[in-house]
Structure formats: C-alpha cells, structure tokens
Coordinates of C-alpha atoms in Angstrom, one line a residue:
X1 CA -21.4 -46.8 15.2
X2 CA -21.3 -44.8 12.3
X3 CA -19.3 -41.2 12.7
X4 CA -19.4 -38.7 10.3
X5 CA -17.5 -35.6 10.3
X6 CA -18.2 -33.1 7.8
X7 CA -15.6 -31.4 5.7
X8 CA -15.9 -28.2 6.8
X9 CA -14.7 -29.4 10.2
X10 CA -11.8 -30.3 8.9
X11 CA -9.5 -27.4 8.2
X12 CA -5.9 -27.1 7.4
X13 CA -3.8 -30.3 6.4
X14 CA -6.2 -31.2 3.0
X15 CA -6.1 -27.6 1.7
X16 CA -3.8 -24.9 3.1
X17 CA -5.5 -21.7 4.3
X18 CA -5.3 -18.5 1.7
X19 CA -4.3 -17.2 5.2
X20 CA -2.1 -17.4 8.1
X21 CA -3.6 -16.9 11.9
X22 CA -6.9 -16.2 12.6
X23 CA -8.2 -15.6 8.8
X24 CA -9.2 -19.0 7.3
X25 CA -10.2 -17.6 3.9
X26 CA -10.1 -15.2 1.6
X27 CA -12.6 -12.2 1.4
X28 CA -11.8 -12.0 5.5
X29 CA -13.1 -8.7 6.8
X30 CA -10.6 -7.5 10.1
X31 CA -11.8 -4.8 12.9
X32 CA -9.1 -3.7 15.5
X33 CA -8.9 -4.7 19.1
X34 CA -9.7 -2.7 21.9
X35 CA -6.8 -2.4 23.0
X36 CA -6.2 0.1 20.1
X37 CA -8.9 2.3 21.9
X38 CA -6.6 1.7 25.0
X39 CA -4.0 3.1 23.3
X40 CA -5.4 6.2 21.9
X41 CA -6.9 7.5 24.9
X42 CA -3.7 7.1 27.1
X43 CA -2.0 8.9 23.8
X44 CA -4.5 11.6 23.7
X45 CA -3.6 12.8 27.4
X46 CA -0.4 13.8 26.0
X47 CA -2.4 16.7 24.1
X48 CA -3.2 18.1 27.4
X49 CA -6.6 20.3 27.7
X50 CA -7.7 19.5 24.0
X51 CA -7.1 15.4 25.5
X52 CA -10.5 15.3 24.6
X53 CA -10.6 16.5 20.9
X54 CA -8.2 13.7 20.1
X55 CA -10.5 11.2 22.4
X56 CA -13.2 12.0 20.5
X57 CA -11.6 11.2 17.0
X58 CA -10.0 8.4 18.3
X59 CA -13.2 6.6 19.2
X60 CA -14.9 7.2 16.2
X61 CA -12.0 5.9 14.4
X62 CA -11.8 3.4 16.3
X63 CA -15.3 2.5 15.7
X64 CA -15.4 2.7 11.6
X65 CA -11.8 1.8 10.8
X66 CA -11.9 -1.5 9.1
X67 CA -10.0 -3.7 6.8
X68 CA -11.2 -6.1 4.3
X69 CA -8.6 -8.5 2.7
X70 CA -9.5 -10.4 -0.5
X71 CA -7.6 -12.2 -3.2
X72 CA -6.2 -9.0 -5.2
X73 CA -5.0 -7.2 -1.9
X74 CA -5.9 -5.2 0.8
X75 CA -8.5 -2.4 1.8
X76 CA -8.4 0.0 5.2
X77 CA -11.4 2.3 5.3
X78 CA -12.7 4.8 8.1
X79 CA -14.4 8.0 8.8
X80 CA -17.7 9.4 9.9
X81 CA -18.2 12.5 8.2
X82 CA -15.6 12.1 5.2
X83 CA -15.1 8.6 4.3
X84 CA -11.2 7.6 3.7
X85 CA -10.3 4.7 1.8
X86 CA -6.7 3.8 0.7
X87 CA -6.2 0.6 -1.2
X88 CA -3.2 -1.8 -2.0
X89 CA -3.1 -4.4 -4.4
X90 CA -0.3 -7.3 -3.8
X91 CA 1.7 -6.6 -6.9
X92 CA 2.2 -2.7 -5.5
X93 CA 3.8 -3.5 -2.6
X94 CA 7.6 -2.9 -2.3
X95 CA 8.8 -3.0 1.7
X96 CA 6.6 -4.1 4.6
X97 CA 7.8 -3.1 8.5
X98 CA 6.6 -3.8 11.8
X99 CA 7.1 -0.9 14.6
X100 CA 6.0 -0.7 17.7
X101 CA 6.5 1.3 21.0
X102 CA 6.5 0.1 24.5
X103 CA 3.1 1.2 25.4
X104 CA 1.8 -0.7 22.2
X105 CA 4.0 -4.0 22.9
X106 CA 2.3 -3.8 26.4
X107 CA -0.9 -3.8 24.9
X108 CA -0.2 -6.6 22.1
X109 CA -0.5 -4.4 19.7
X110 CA 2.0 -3.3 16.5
X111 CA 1.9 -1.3 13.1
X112 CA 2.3 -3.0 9.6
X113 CA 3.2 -0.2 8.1
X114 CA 3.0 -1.1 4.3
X115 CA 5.5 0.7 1.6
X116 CA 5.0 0.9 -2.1
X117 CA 6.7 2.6 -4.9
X118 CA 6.0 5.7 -5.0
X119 CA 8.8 7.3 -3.8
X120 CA 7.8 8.6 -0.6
X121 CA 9.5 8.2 2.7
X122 CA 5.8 7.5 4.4
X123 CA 4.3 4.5 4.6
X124 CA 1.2 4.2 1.7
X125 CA -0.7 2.0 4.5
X126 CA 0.3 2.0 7.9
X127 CA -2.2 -1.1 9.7
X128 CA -3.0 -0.9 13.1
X129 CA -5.4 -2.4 15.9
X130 CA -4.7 -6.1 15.4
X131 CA -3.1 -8.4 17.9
X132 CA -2.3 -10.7 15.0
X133 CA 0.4 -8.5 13.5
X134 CA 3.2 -10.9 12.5
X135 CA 0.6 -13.6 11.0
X136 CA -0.8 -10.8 8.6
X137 CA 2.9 -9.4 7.8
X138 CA 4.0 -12.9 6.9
X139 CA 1.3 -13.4 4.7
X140 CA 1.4 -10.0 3.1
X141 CA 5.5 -10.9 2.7
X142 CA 4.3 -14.1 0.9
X143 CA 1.6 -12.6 -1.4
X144 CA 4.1 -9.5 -2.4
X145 CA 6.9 -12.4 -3.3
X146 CA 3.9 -14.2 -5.1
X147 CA 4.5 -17.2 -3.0
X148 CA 1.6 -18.9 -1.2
X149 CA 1.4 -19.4 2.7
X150 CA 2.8 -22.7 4.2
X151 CA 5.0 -24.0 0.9
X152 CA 8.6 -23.7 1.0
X153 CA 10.6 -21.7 3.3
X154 CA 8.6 -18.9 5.2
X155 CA 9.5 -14.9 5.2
X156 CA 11.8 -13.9 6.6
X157 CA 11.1 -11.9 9.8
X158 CA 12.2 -8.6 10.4
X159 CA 12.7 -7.1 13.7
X160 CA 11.0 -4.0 14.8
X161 CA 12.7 -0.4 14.0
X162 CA 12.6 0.6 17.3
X163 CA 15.4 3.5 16.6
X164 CA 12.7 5.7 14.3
X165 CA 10.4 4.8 16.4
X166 CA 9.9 8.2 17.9
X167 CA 9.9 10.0 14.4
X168 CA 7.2 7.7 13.2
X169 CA 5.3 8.5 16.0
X170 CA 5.8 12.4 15.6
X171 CA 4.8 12.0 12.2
X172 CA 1.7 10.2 12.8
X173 CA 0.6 12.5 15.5
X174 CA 0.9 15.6 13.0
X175 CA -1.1 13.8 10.3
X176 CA -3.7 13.1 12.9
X177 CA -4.6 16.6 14.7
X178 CA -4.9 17.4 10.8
X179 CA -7.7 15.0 10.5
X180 CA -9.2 15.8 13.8
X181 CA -9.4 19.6 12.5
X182 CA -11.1 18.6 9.7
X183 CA -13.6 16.5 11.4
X184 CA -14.6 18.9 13.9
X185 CA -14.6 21.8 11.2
X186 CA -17.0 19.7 9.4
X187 CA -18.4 18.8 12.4
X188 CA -19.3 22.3 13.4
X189 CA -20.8 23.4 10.1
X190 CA -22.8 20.6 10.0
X191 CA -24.0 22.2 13.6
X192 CA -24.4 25.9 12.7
X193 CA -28.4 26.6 11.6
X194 CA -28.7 28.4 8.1
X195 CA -28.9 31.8 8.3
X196 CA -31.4 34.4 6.5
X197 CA -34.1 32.3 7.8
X198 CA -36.0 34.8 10.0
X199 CA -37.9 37.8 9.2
X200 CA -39.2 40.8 11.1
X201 CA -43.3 41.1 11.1

C-alpha cells in the first residue's frame, strides 16, 4: 500500500521555523490569553470603588490588543475609541527583559518588555498576555543579534528582575488610569446629545 504524506505535514527538521513555539511562520498574528483578563480584573480591585472604571478598560483592551509579527519586526495595536499602535522593527531593538510578579507567574503569564535606543528608562514596548513568553523573547533575542532560530548556540536567558518589580508595576499603573481617563472622557462626549437643538414654539 501506497502512503503519501504531504509536505505541509511535515514541519520542522527540512526547514527550520522563522519561529520558535507556537508560531510556525512568519506574518503570525498573536492575541493574549485569558488569563491576562484574569489578571486585570483581580488588579483593578486594588483601585477600590472606581474597580470598575479600570475593569471596564481592561476588558476592552483586552479584547482589541493584538500583535502581529512579520519578517521586518513587531506590531502591538489596541484601542476602541483612539486606536494606539507602537511599532518595532528588529534592527531598533537594544535590551529585551522579562518581569513578572507572583500573581502573573501564577497565571502563566510574563511581560517582554522590549527596550530601544532612545534613551528612555521605559520600555518602548512592553508585551503582555502570552503564555509563550520565553519562546517569543528568544526569538526576538535572535532576530535583534541577526541570527536565525535553531543555528548555533541559543540566547542566552535572562532571569526575571524581580527587585524593580514593584516600580514597573507603579509605573504601569499610572500610565494606565491616564488612558482610562481618556477613554471615558471620550467616552462621555461621544454620549452628551448636541446642544442648541431645541426651539421654543
């Protein structure tokens, strides 16, 4: 009996991937895991009363944020109201770390928080959601060096910065209840019925 077993079944040892992990090739599009939904709801009740503000941008968030990894580099994009986009190509990269807290190593999850060169202390891309974390650092390691994925020795890994943390964390937090503000002021003038519209008979 005659098998025959296509070449797309076949993955791996003929031609390496363009990626590590669950990517198999490049343009791969990546949405975050649930568990980053987890996370921001059990972080919002740290905001007390207004829990539900930060909720309610989380979700939506949660909902748009995507990333979409090609051959010149990497693209995060979110929003409802006011689209954000912030991309990276491979060759702009400078430092690459991976931070996480105990609630988010419960969960699986970790930041990659991506560092270029312009001179700031905060990280140009900070990626987030994906249970996959060191597979995607590795290969973003391997693309910055302009090395390709399973030749010669692999990155080296770094362990997390668990000391900053905290600080990272604060940080992130601030930047955040800035975007929520602006959401929900945009949110409510997108609400408020134009005036001048009625006239006495």
């Amino acid at each position: 009996m005659n098998h025959e077993n296509p070449a797309r079944e076949q993955p791996g040892p003929v031609s390496p991937p363009a990626v590590w992990g669950p990517i198999p090739n490049l343009p791969a599009t990546l949405r975050p895991h649930r568990n980053l939904l987890t996370y921001s709801a059990l972080e919002s009740l740290l905001l007390g009363p207004a829990f539900w503000v930060k909720l309610l941008y989380s979700y939506f968030r949660f909902r748009t944020l995507v990333y979409e990894v090609d051959e010149e580099g990497i693209t995060m994009r979110w929003g409802v109201l006011f689209r954000r986009e912030v991309s990276l190509t491979y060759a702009r990269i400078q430092d690459i770390h991976l931070t996480s807290n105990v609630l988010e190593r419960w969960l699986g999850l970790a930041r990659i928080q991506v560092q270029t060169a312009s001179g700031s202390a905060k990280a140009e891309m900070t990626i987030e959601g994906l249970q996959f974390f060191e597979p995607l650092r590795d290969f973003l390691y391997a693309r910055m060096r302009g090395s390709r994925p399973l030749r010669g020795t692999p990155p080296p890994r770094e362990l997390p910065r668990v000391a900053s943390s905290e600080a990272a964390t604060l940080e992130e937090l601030t930047a955040t209840l800035r975007e929520v503000a602006s959401e929900v002021r945009a949110l409510r003038e997108s609400m408020r019925p134009p005036r001048g519209g009625s006239h006495a008979d």
